[in-house]
Short mmCIF file of N, CA and C in Angstrom, two decimals:
data_model
loop_
_atom_site.label_atom_id
_atom_site.label_comp_id
_atom_site.label_asym_id
_atom_site.label_seq_id
_atom_site.Cartn_x
_atom_site.Cartn_y
_atom_site.Cartn_z
N TYR A 1 22.31 -12.17 18.25
CA TYR A 1 22.50 -11.14 17.24
C TYR A 1 22.20 -11.72 15.86
N LEU A 2 21.78 -10.87 14.94
CA LEU A 2 21.51 -11.30 13.57
C LEU A 2 22.83 -11.38 12.82
N ARG A 3 23.04 -12.49 12.13
CA ARG A 3 24.28 -12.64 11.37
C ARG A 3 24.00 -12.35 9.89
N ASN A 4 23.34 -13.27 9.22
CA ASN A 4 23.02 -13.11 7.80
C ASN A 4 21.52 -12.97 7.63
N ILE A 5 21.13 -12.07 6.75
CA ILE A 5 19.71 -11.89 6.43
C ILE A 5 19.58 -12.07 4.93
N SER A 6 18.77 -13.03 4.53
CA SER A 6 18.56 -13.26 3.10
C SER A 6 17.06 -13.29 2.82
N TYR A 7 16.73 -13.12 1.55
CA TYR A 7 15.33 -13.06 1.13
C TYR A 7 15.04 -14.17 0.15
N GLN A 8 13.88 -14.76 0.27
CA GLN A 8 13.39 -15.75 -0.68
C GLN A 8 12.06 -15.22 -1.21
N VAL A 9 12.11 -14.71 -2.43
CA VAL A 9 10.93 -14.09 -3.03
C VAL A 9 10.68 -14.78 -4.36
N ARG A 10 9.49 -15.32 -4.53
CA ARG A 10 9.18 -16.09 -5.74
C ARG A 10 8.82 -15.21 -6.93
N ASP A 11 8.53 -13.97 -6.71
CA ASP A 11 8.13 -13.05 -7.78
C ASP A 11 9.30 -12.12 -8.09
N PHE A 12 9.76 -12.14 -9.34
CA PHE A 12 10.93 -11.36 -9.75
C PHE A 12 10.71 -9.85 -9.54
N ASN A 13 9.54 -9.34 -9.89
CA ASN A 13 9.28 -7.90 -9.75
C ASN A 13 9.29 -7.45 -8.29
N ILE A 14 8.70 -8.26 -7.42
CA ILE A 14 8.69 -7.93 -6.00
C ILE A 14 10.11 -8.03 -5.44
N ASP A 15 10.85 -9.06 -5.87
CA ASP A 15 12.24 -9.20 -5.43
C ASP A 15 13.06 -7.97 -5.81
N SER A 16 12.86 -7.46 -7.02
CA SER A 16 13.59 -6.26 -7.46
C SER A 16 13.26 -5.05 -6.59
N LEU A 17 11.97 -4.89 -6.26
CA LEU A 17 11.57 -3.78 -5.39
C LEU A 17 12.23 -3.89 -4.02
N LEU A 18 12.24 -5.10 -3.47
CA LEU A 18 12.83 -5.29 -2.14
C LEU A 18 14.35 -5.09 -2.17
N GLN A 19 15.00 -5.52 -3.24
CA GLN A 19 16.45 -5.35 -3.32
C GLN A 19 16.82 -3.87 -3.40
N ARG A 20 16.03 -3.10 -4.15
CA ARG A 20 16.30 -1.65 -4.27
C ARG A 20 16.08 -0.92 -2.95
N ALA A 21 15.19 -1.45 -2.11
CA ALA A 21 14.86 -0.78 -0.85
C ALA A 21 15.52 -1.47 0.35
N LYS A 22 16.54 -2.25 0.10
CA LYS A 22 17.18 -3.02 1.17
C LYS A 22 17.78 -2.14 2.27
N LYS A 23 18.22 -0.94 1.92
CA LYS A 23 18.83 -0.05 2.91
C LYS A 23 17.83 0.36 3.99
N GLU A 24 16.55 0.37 3.66
CA GLU A 24 15.52 0.76 4.63
C GLU A 24 15.03 -0.41 5.48
N ALA A 25 15.59 -1.60 5.28
CA ALA A 25 15.13 -2.78 6.01
C ALA A 25 15.28 -2.59 7.51
N ASP A 26 14.35 -3.16 8.26
CA ASP A 26 14.38 -3.06 9.72
C ASP A 26 15.20 -4.18 10.36
N LEU A 27 15.62 -5.16 9.56
CA LEU A 27 16.49 -6.23 10.03
C LEU A 27 17.86 -6.04 9.38
N LYS A 28 18.89 -5.88 10.20
CA LYS A 28 20.23 -5.62 9.69
C LYS A 28 21.24 -6.55 10.38
N PRO A 29 22.28 -6.96 9.65
CA PRO A 29 23.31 -7.80 10.27
C PRO A 29 23.94 -7.11 11.49
N LEU A 30 24.27 -7.91 12.48
CA LEU A 30 24.91 -7.51 13.74
C LEU A 30 23.97 -6.75 14.67
N GLN A 31 22.71 -6.66 14.31
CA GLN A 31 21.70 -6.04 15.17
C GLN A 31 21.25 -7.08 16.20
N ARG A 32 20.93 -6.62 17.38
CA ARG A 32 20.39 -7.52 18.40
C ARG A 32 19.06 -8.11 17.93
N TYR A 33 18.83 -9.33 18.30
CA TYR A 33 17.56 -9.98 17.98
C TYR A 33 16.46 -9.26 18.74
N ASP A 34 15.46 -8.77 17.99
CA ASP A 34 14.35 -8.03 18.59
C ASP A 34 13.07 -8.43 17.86
N GLY A 35 12.16 -9.06 18.56
CA GLY A 35 10.92 -9.52 17.95
C GLY A 35 10.13 -8.41 17.29
N ASP A 36 10.17 -7.21 17.85
CA ASP A 36 9.43 -6.09 17.27
C ASP A 36 9.97 -5.71 15.89
N ALA A 37 11.27 -5.91 15.67
CA ALA A 37 11.87 -5.57 14.37
C ALA A 37 11.31 -6.47 13.27
N PHE A 38 10.92 -7.69 13.61
CA PHE A 38 10.36 -8.60 12.61
C PHE A 38 8.99 -8.10 12.15
N GLU A 39 8.16 -7.70 13.10
CA GLU A 39 6.84 -7.17 12.72
C GLU A 39 7.00 -5.86 11.97
N SER A 40 7.95 -5.06 12.37
CA SER A 40 8.22 -3.80 11.68
C SER A 40 8.67 -4.06 10.24
N GLU A 41 9.46 -5.09 10.03
CA GLU A 41 9.91 -5.44 8.67
C GLU A 41 8.73 -5.92 7.83
N ARG A 42 7.83 -6.67 8.43
CA ARG A 42 6.62 -7.09 7.71
C ARG A 42 5.81 -5.89 7.24
N ILE A 43 5.64 -4.93 8.13
CA ILE A 43 4.87 -3.73 7.80
C ILE A 43 5.59 -2.92 6.72
N ARG A 44 6.91 -2.83 6.82
CA ARG A 44 7.70 -2.09 5.81
C ARG A 44 7.52 -2.71 4.43
N ILE A 45 7.57 -4.03 4.35
CA ILE A 45 7.41 -4.70 3.06
C ILE A 45 6.00 -4.49 2.52
N GLU A 46 4.99 -4.63 3.38
CA GLU A 46 3.61 -4.40 2.95
C GLU A 46 3.43 -2.98 2.44
N THR A 47 3.95 -2.00 3.17
CA THR A 47 3.82 -0.59 2.77
C THR A 47 4.53 -0.32 1.45
N LEU A 48 5.73 -0.85 1.30
CA LEU A 48 6.49 -0.67 0.05
C LEU A 48 5.72 -1.24 -1.13
N LEU A 49 5.18 -2.42 -0.99
CA LEU A 49 4.48 -3.05 -2.11
C LEU A 49 3.15 -2.38 -2.41
N ARG A 50 2.44 -1.94 -1.38
CA ARG A 50 1.18 -1.23 -1.62
C ARG A 50 1.42 0.15 -2.22
N LYS A 51 2.57 0.69 -1.98
CA LYS A 51 2.95 1.98 -2.58
C LYS A 51 3.33 1.78 -4.05
N SER A 52 3.66 0.54 -4.42
CA SER A 52 4.16 0.23 -5.75
C SER A 52 3.17 -0.52 -6.62
N GLY A 53 1.88 -0.41 -6.31
CA GLY A 53 0.85 -0.98 -7.16
C GLY A 53 0.21 -2.25 -6.67
N TYR A 54 0.75 -2.88 -5.64
CA TYR A 54 0.22 -4.16 -5.18
C TYR A 54 -0.91 -3.96 -4.18
N TYR A 55 -2.07 -3.59 -4.71
CA TYR A 55 -3.27 -3.27 -3.93
C TYR A 55 -3.65 -4.41 -2.98
N GLY A 56 -3.56 -5.65 -3.42
CA GLY A 56 -4.02 -6.78 -2.63
C GLY A 56 -2.96 -7.41 -1.74
N PHE A 57 -1.76 -6.82 -1.69
CA PHE A 57 -0.70 -7.44 -0.90
C PHE A 57 -0.96 -7.23 0.58
N SER A 58 -0.69 -8.28 1.36
CA SER A 58 -0.88 -8.22 2.81
C SER A 58 0.36 -8.77 3.49
N ARG A 59 0.62 -8.30 4.68
CA ARG A 59 1.79 -8.76 5.43
C ARG A 59 1.71 -10.23 5.80
N GLN A 60 0.55 -10.84 5.64
CA GLN A 60 0.42 -12.28 5.92
C GLN A 60 1.29 -13.11 4.99
N TYR A 61 1.70 -12.55 3.86
CA TYR A 61 2.55 -13.27 2.91
C TYR A 61 4.03 -13.21 3.29
N VAL A 62 4.37 -12.47 4.33
CA VAL A 62 5.76 -12.35 4.76
C VAL A 62 5.97 -13.22 6.00
N SER A 63 6.95 -14.10 5.92
CA SER A 63 7.28 -14.94 7.07
C SER A 63 8.80 -14.99 7.25
N PHE A 64 9.22 -15.51 8.39
CA PHE A 64 10.64 -15.54 8.73
C PHE A 64 11.04 -16.94 9.18
N LEU A 65 12.17 -17.38 8.72
CA LEU A 65 12.77 -18.61 9.22
C LEU A 65 14.04 -18.21 9.95
N VAL A 66 14.15 -18.64 11.20
CA VAL A 66 15.29 -18.27 12.04
C VAL A 66 16.13 -19.52 12.28
N ASN A 67 17.39 -19.45 11.87
CA ASN A 67 18.33 -20.55 12.11
C ASN A 67 19.17 -20.18 13.32
N ASP A 68 18.90 -20.85 14.43
CA ASP A 68 19.64 -20.54 15.66
C ASP A 68 20.62 -21.65 16.03
N THR A 69 20.97 -22.47 15.05
CA THR A 69 21.87 -23.59 15.32
C THR A 69 23.33 -23.24 15.05
N ILE A 70 23.64 -21.98 14.90
CA ILE A 70 25.00 -21.55 14.61
C ILE A 70 25.79 -21.55 15.90
N SER A 71 26.94 -22.20 15.88
CA SER A 71 27.75 -22.24 17.10
C SER A 71 29.05 -21.48 16.88
N PHE A 72 29.41 -20.73 17.89
CA PHE A 72 30.65 -19.96 17.90
C PHE A 72 31.40 -20.27 19.19
N PRO A 73 32.72 -20.22 19.13
CA PRO A 73 33.49 -20.46 20.35
C PRO A 73 33.18 -19.43 21.43
N ASP A 74 32.91 -18.19 21.03
CA ASP A 74 32.61 -17.11 21.97
C ASP A 74 31.15 -17.27 22.42
N THR A 75 30.91 -17.77 23.60
CA THR A 75 29.55 -18.03 24.06
C THR A 75 28.82 -16.79 24.56
N SER A 76 29.49 -15.65 24.60
CA SER A 76 28.82 -14.44 25.06
C SER A 76 27.91 -13.86 23.98
N ARG A 77 28.10 -14.29 22.74
CA ARG A 77 27.27 -13.81 21.63
C ARG A 77 26.71 -14.98 20.85
N LYS A 78 25.42 -15.08 20.84
CA LYS A 78 24.74 -16.08 20.02
C LYS A 78 24.33 -15.41 18.73
N MET A 79 24.50 -16.12 17.62
CA MET A 79 24.16 -15.57 16.31
C MET A 79 23.04 -16.39 15.68
N VAL A 80 22.19 -15.71 14.89
CA VAL A 80 21.14 -16.38 14.14
C VAL A 80 21.16 -15.86 12.70
N ASP A 81 20.79 -16.74 11.78
CA ASP A 81 20.59 -16.35 10.39
C ASP A 81 19.09 -16.23 10.15
N ILE A 82 18.71 -15.26 9.35
CA ILE A 82 17.29 -15.00 9.09
C ILE A 82 17.02 -15.17 7.60
N LEU A 83 15.97 -15.89 7.28
CA LEU A 83 15.48 -15.99 5.91
C LEU A 83 14.11 -15.31 5.89
N VAL A 84 13.99 -14.23 5.12
CA VAL A 84 12.72 -13.51 4.97
C VAL A 84 12.05 -14.08 3.73
N ARG A 85 10.88 -14.65 3.91
CA ARG A 85 10.15 -15.26 2.79
C ARG A 85 8.95 -14.39 2.43
N VAL A 86 8.80 -14.16 1.13
CA VAL A 86 7.61 -13.48 0.62
C VAL A 86 6.91 -14.49 -0.28
N ASP A 87 5.82 -15.03 0.22
CA ASP A 87 5.09 -16.08 -0.50
C ASP A 87 4.09 -15.48 -1.47
N ASN A 88 3.74 -16.28 -2.46
CA ASN A 88 2.69 -15.91 -3.40
C ASN A 88 1.35 -16.32 -2.84
N PRO A 89 0.27 -15.69 -3.30
CA PRO A 89 -1.06 -16.11 -2.84
C PRO A 89 -1.40 -17.48 -3.41
N PRO A 90 -2.43 -18.12 -2.88
CA PRO A 90 -2.85 -19.41 -3.43
C PRO A 90 -3.22 -19.28 -4.91
N ALA A 91 -2.99 -20.34 -5.64
CA ALA A 91 -3.29 -20.34 -7.08
C ALA A 91 -4.79 -20.38 -7.31
N PRO A 92 -5.27 -19.57 -8.26
CA PRO A 92 -6.70 -19.67 -8.62
C PRO A 92 -6.98 -21.04 -9.25
N ALA A 93 -8.24 -21.42 -9.27
CA ALA A 93 -8.63 -22.71 -9.85
C ALA A 93 -8.13 -22.80 -11.29
N GLY A 94 -7.51 -23.92 -11.60
CA GLY A 94 -7.03 -24.13 -12.97
C GLY A 94 -5.62 -23.63 -13.23
N GLN A 95 -5.00 -22.97 -12.26
CA GLN A 95 -3.64 -22.49 -12.44
C GLN A 95 -2.72 -23.19 -11.45
N SER A 96 -1.46 -23.35 -11.85
CA SER A 96 -0.52 -24.08 -11.00
C SER A 96 0.08 -23.20 -9.90
N GLN A 97 0.13 -21.89 -10.14
CA GLN A 97 0.78 -21.00 -9.16
C GLN A 97 0.07 -19.65 -9.10
N GLY A 98 -0.11 -19.15 -7.89
CA GLY A 98 -0.67 -17.81 -7.71
C GLY A 98 0.46 -16.79 -7.79
N ARG A 99 0.08 -15.55 -8.01
CA ARG A 99 1.08 -14.49 -8.01
C ARG A 99 0.45 -13.17 -7.60
N HIS A 100 1.29 -12.28 -7.11
CA HIS A 100 0.83 -10.94 -6.75
C HIS A 100 0.80 -10.11 -8.03
N THR A 101 -0.27 -9.37 -8.20
CA THR A 101 -0.43 -8.58 -9.42
C THR A 101 -0.53 -7.11 -9.08
N PRO A 102 0.27 -6.28 -9.76
CA PRO A 102 0.12 -4.83 -9.56
C PRO A 102 -1.17 -4.34 -10.21
N TYR A 103 -1.80 -3.39 -9.56
CA TYR A 103 -3.05 -2.82 -10.05
C TYR A 103 -2.81 -1.44 -10.63
N THR A 104 -3.51 -1.15 -11.71
CA THR A 104 -3.47 0.16 -12.34
C THR A 104 -4.82 0.84 -12.11
N VAL A 105 -4.78 2.12 -11.81
CA VAL A 105 -6.02 2.88 -11.60
C VAL A 105 -6.65 3.11 -12.98
N GLU A 106 -7.83 2.57 -13.18
CA GLU A 106 -8.51 2.71 -14.47
C GLU A 106 -9.27 4.04 -14.55
N SER A 107 -9.98 4.35 -13.48
CA SER A 107 -10.75 5.59 -13.47
C SER A 107 -10.89 6.09 -12.04
N VAL A 108 -11.12 7.40 -11.94
CA VAL A 108 -11.33 8.03 -10.63
C VAL A 108 -12.61 8.84 -10.73
N THR A 109 -13.51 8.61 -9.80
CA THR A 109 -14.75 9.37 -9.72
C THR A 109 -14.82 10.03 -8.35
N PHE A 110 -15.03 11.31 -8.36
CA PHE A 110 -15.17 12.08 -7.12
C PHE A 110 -16.62 12.51 -7.04
N GLU A 111 -17.30 12.10 -5.97
CA GLU A 111 -18.72 12.42 -5.84
C GLU A 111 -19.00 13.09 -4.52
N VAL A 112 -19.71 14.22 -4.59
CA VAL A 112 -20.16 14.92 -3.40
C VAL A 112 -21.62 14.52 -3.20
N LEU A 113 -21.89 13.88 -2.08
CA LEU A 113 -23.23 13.40 -1.79
C LEU A 113 -24.02 14.45 -1.01
N PRO A 114 -25.34 14.42 -1.12
CA PRO A 114 -26.16 15.36 -0.34
C PRO A 114 -26.15 14.95 1.13
N PRO A 115 -26.63 15.82 2.00
CA PRO A 115 -26.70 15.45 3.43
C PRO A 115 -27.48 14.15 3.61
N ALA A 116 -27.01 13.32 4.51
CA ALA A 116 -27.61 11.99 4.72
C ALA A 116 -29.06 12.07 5.19
N THR A 117 -29.47 13.18 5.78
CA THR A 117 -30.83 13.30 6.31
C THR A 117 -31.86 13.63 5.23
N LEU A 118 -31.39 13.98 4.03
CA LEU A 118 -32.30 14.34 2.95
C LEU A 118 -32.23 13.33 1.82
N PRO A 119 -33.36 13.04 1.16
CA PRO A 119 -33.34 12.07 0.05
C PRO A 119 -32.60 12.64 -1.17
N ASP A 120 -31.92 11.75 -1.91
CA ASP A 120 -31.18 12.16 -3.12
C ASP A 120 -32.08 12.80 -4.16
N SER A 121 -33.34 12.39 -4.18
CA SER A 121 -34.27 12.87 -5.21
C SER A 121 -34.51 14.38 -5.13
N LEU A 122 -34.20 15.01 -4.02
CA LEU A 122 -34.39 16.46 -3.89
C LEU A 122 -33.29 17.24 -4.61
N PHE A 123 -32.23 16.58 -5.01
CA PHE A 123 -31.07 17.26 -5.57
C PHE A 123 -30.84 16.83 -7.02
N ARG A 124 -30.33 17.79 -7.79
CA ARG A 124 -29.98 17.52 -9.17
C ARG A 124 -28.49 17.19 -9.22
N LYS A 125 -28.16 16.11 -9.94
CA LYS A 125 -26.75 15.74 -10.08
C LYS A 125 -26.15 16.47 -11.27
N ASP A 126 -24.94 16.96 -11.05
CA ASP A 126 -24.21 17.68 -12.09
C ASP A 126 -22.87 16.96 -12.26
N ALA A 127 -22.59 16.50 -13.47
CA ALA A 127 -21.36 15.74 -13.71
C ALA A 127 -20.46 16.47 -14.70
N THR A 128 -19.18 16.38 -14.44
CA THR A 128 -18.18 16.97 -15.34
C THR A 128 -16.88 16.16 -15.22
N THR A 129 -16.02 16.29 -16.21
CA THR A 129 -14.72 15.61 -16.19
C THR A 129 -13.64 16.67 -16.32
N TRP A 130 -12.61 16.55 -15.48
CA TRP A 130 -11.51 17.51 -15.48
C TRP A 130 -10.21 16.70 -15.33
N ASN A 131 -9.32 16.82 -16.27
CA ASN A 131 -8.03 16.10 -16.26
C ASN A 131 -8.19 14.61 -15.97
N GLY A 132 -9.18 13.99 -16.59
CA GLY A 132 -9.36 12.54 -16.48
C GLY A 132 -10.12 12.08 -15.25
N ILE A 133 -10.51 13.00 -14.38
CA ILE A 133 -11.25 12.62 -13.17
C ILE A 133 -12.72 13.02 -13.35
N ASN A 134 -13.62 12.10 -13.07
CA ASN A 134 -15.05 12.35 -13.18
C ASN A 134 -15.54 12.95 -11.86
N TYR A 135 -16.20 14.08 -11.97
CA TYR A 135 -16.74 14.77 -10.80
C TYR A 135 -18.26 14.73 -10.87
N ILE A 136 -18.88 14.34 -9.77
CA ILE A 136 -20.34 14.32 -9.67
C ILE A 136 -20.71 15.14 -8.43
N PHE A 137 -21.45 16.19 -8.68
CA PHE A 137 -21.87 17.07 -7.58
C PHE A 137 -23.38 16.93 -7.40
N THR A 138 -23.80 16.78 -6.17
CA THR A 138 -25.22 16.70 -5.85
C THR A 138 -25.53 17.84 -4.90
N GLY A 139 -26.23 18.82 -5.42
CA GLY A 139 -26.57 19.98 -4.59
C GLY A 139 -25.47 21.04 -4.65
N ARG A 140 -24.42 20.87 -3.92
CA ARG A 140 -23.35 21.86 -3.83
C ARG A 140 -22.25 21.55 -4.84
N ARG A 141 -21.77 22.57 -5.50
CA ARG A 141 -20.74 22.39 -6.54
C ARG A 141 -19.42 23.00 -6.06
N PHE A 142 -18.33 22.33 -6.41
CA PHE A 142 -16.98 22.79 -6.08
C PHE A 142 -16.18 22.94 -7.37
N SER A 143 -15.11 23.67 -7.30
CA SER A 143 -14.27 23.87 -8.47
C SER A 143 -13.45 22.60 -8.76
N PRO A 144 -13.66 21.97 -9.93
CA PRO A 144 -12.86 20.79 -10.28
C PRO A 144 -11.36 21.12 -10.35
N ARG A 145 -11.03 22.34 -10.73
CA ARG A 145 -9.62 22.74 -10.82
C ARG A 145 -8.96 22.69 -9.44
N ILE A 146 -9.66 23.18 -8.42
CA ILE A 146 -9.12 23.15 -7.05
C ILE A 146 -9.08 21.71 -6.52
N LEU A 147 -10.17 20.97 -6.73
CA LEU A 147 -10.20 19.57 -6.27
C LEU A 147 -9.11 18.75 -6.97
N ASN A 148 -8.90 19.03 -8.24
CA ASN A 148 -7.90 18.30 -9.02
C ASN A 148 -6.51 18.43 -8.41
N SER A 149 -6.22 19.58 -7.82
CA SER A 149 -4.90 19.78 -7.22
C SER A 149 -4.75 18.99 -5.92
N LYS A 150 -5.85 18.51 -5.36
CA LYS A 150 -5.82 17.77 -4.10
C LYS A 150 -5.80 16.25 -4.32
N ILE A 151 -6.20 15.81 -5.49
CA ILE A 151 -6.35 14.38 -5.76
C ILE A 151 -5.06 13.84 -6.36
N ARG A 152 -4.42 12.90 -5.64
CA ARG A 152 -3.15 12.30 -6.09
C ARG A 152 -3.37 10.99 -6.84
N VAL A 153 -4.51 10.34 -6.62
CA VAL A 153 -4.82 9.09 -7.31
C VAL A 153 -5.24 9.46 -8.73
N ARG A 154 -4.52 8.92 -9.72
CA ARG A 154 -4.75 9.31 -11.11
C ARG A 154 -5.00 8.11 -12.02
N PRO A 155 -5.93 8.26 -12.98
CA PRO A 155 -6.14 7.18 -13.95
C PRO A 155 -4.85 6.92 -14.73
N GLY A 156 -4.60 5.62 -14.98
CA GLY A 156 -3.42 5.22 -15.75
C GLY A 156 -2.18 4.97 -14.92
N GLN A 157 -2.19 5.36 -13.66
CA GLN A 157 -1.03 5.15 -12.78
C GLN A 157 -1.21 3.88 -11.98
N LEU A 158 -0.09 3.34 -11.49
CA LEU A 158 -0.17 2.21 -10.58
C LEU A 158 -0.85 2.66 -9.29
N TYR A 159 -1.61 1.76 -8.70
CA TYR A 159 -2.22 2.05 -7.40
C TYR A 159 -1.12 2.34 -6.39
N SER A 160 -1.36 3.32 -5.54
CA SER A 160 -0.42 3.64 -4.47
C SER A 160 -1.22 3.98 -3.22
N GLN A 161 -1.02 3.18 -2.17
CA GLN A 161 -1.70 3.46 -0.92
C GLN A 161 -1.28 4.83 -0.38
N GLU A 162 -0.05 5.21 -0.63
CA GLU A 162 0.44 6.51 -0.19
C GLU A 162 -0.34 7.64 -0.87
N ASP A 163 -0.56 7.53 -2.18
CA ASP A 163 -1.35 8.54 -2.90
C ASP A 163 -2.79 8.57 -2.40
N GLU A 164 -3.32 7.40 -2.08
CA GLU A 164 -4.68 7.32 -1.53
C GLU A 164 -4.78 8.10 -0.22
N ARG A 165 -3.82 7.89 0.66
CA ARG A 165 -3.85 8.57 1.97
C ARG A 165 -3.59 10.06 1.83
N LEU A 166 -2.68 10.45 0.94
CA LEU A 166 -2.42 11.88 0.73
C LEU A 166 -3.65 12.58 0.17
N THR A 167 -4.36 11.91 -0.73
CA THR A 167 -5.59 12.48 -1.28
C THR A 167 -6.63 12.68 -0.18
N GLN A 168 -6.81 11.66 0.63
CA GLN A 168 -7.78 11.77 1.71
C GLN A 168 -7.41 12.89 2.67
N ARG A 169 -6.14 13.00 2.99
CA ARG A 169 -5.68 14.07 3.90
C ARG A 169 -5.91 15.45 3.28
N GLN A 170 -5.55 15.60 2.01
CA GLN A 170 -5.71 16.90 1.35
C GLN A 170 -7.18 17.32 1.27
N LEU A 171 -8.04 16.37 0.96
CA LEU A 171 -9.46 16.69 0.88
C LEU A 171 -10.04 17.01 2.27
N SER A 172 -9.58 16.30 3.28
CA SER A 172 -10.04 16.57 4.64
C SER A 172 -9.58 17.95 5.12
N LEU A 173 -8.36 18.32 4.76
CA LEU A 173 -7.82 19.61 5.17
C LEU A 173 -8.55 20.80 4.53
N MET A 174 -9.29 20.54 3.45
CA MET A 174 -10.08 21.62 2.84
C MET A 174 -11.20 22.08 3.78
N ASP A 175 -11.58 21.24 4.72
CA ASP A 175 -12.62 21.54 5.69
C ASP A 175 -13.95 21.90 5.01
N GLN A 176 -14.24 21.20 3.92
CA GLN A 176 -15.48 21.42 3.18
C GLN A 176 -16.40 20.20 3.22
N PHE A 177 -15.85 19.07 3.68
CA PHE A 177 -16.59 17.82 3.63
C PHE A 177 -16.67 17.21 5.02
N ARG A 178 -17.83 16.67 5.33
CA ARG A 178 -18.01 16.03 6.64
C ARG A 178 -17.17 14.75 6.71
N PHE A 179 -17.19 13.94 5.64
CA PHE A 179 -16.42 12.70 5.58
C PHE A 179 -15.76 12.60 4.20
N VAL A 180 -14.61 11.99 4.15
CA VAL A 180 -13.96 11.67 2.89
C VAL A 180 -13.75 10.16 2.90
N ASN A 181 -14.54 9.46 2.08
CA ASN A 181 -14.49 8.00 2.04
C ASN A 181 -14.05 7.52 0.67
N TYR A 182 -13.44 6.33 0.66
CA TYR A 182 -13.02 5.69 -0.57
C TYR A 182 -13.81 4.42 -0.79
N GLY A 183 -14.00 4.10 -2.04
CA GLY A 183 -14.55 2.82 -2.43
C GLY A 183 -13.76 2.35 -3.65
N PHE A 184 -13.45 1.05 -3.68
CA PHE A 184 -12.67 0.51 -4.80
C PHE A 184 -13.43 -0.62 -5.45
N ASP A 185 -13.34 -0.67 -6.76
CA ASP A 185 -13.80 -1.83 -7.53
C ASP A 185 -12.54 -2.39 -8.16
N SER A 186 -12.06 -3.50 -7.64
CA SER A 186 -10.76 -4.01 -8.04
C SER A 186 -10.85 -5.21 -8.99
N THR A 187 -11.91 -5.30 -9.75
CA THR A 187 -12.01 -6.41 -10.69
C THR A 187 -11.06 -6.20 -11.86
N GLY A 188 -10.47 -7.28 -12.33
CA GLY A 188 -9.60 -7.22 -13.50
C GLY A 188 -8.27 -6.56 -13.24
N ASN A 189 -7.79 -6.53 -11.99
CA ASN A 189 -6.50 -5.91 -11.64
C ASN A 189 -6.44 -4.44 -12.01
N ARG A 190 -7.58 -3.78 -12.06
CA ARG A 190 -7.66 -2.35 -12.35
C ARG A 190 -8.58 -1.72 -11.33
#
């Protein structure tokens, strides 16, 4: 059974996020030891951080140390202590320590491409901006006002994987596009 669960997080901001979301943790004291719960906790931490701006965070930075040397007189129950570690990425050249950086969405461009079987040169591109989002239409035009209500990723906000997925789902549900794809340029933490 799990006895004590503690966290070792080198980044203060990430530690604060994890402390606020501790109630949702998949590892809880007095819970039976279950290997699947550890992977589930890794995924929960990755999802929480990607929802909170950490575009480049991966579950590979989450590890567990299990102390199973705890002895109790009652031999019917073995107890273990768990240390959940969230490591920083390797340091870039010239720096002593790496760190996870939250990303801010600098700009959003929505582009409708022509059918793949036809060359782009046959179509005229029409560009407009609506509520900070750049729209580029090639051939077929859509209402930016309607599209704007479907797009959750916004310039000036922290990156959120949840907003990315909701946007993709909303655009797909319109049943107007063959594919809804994303591309990111993540230079400069933006």
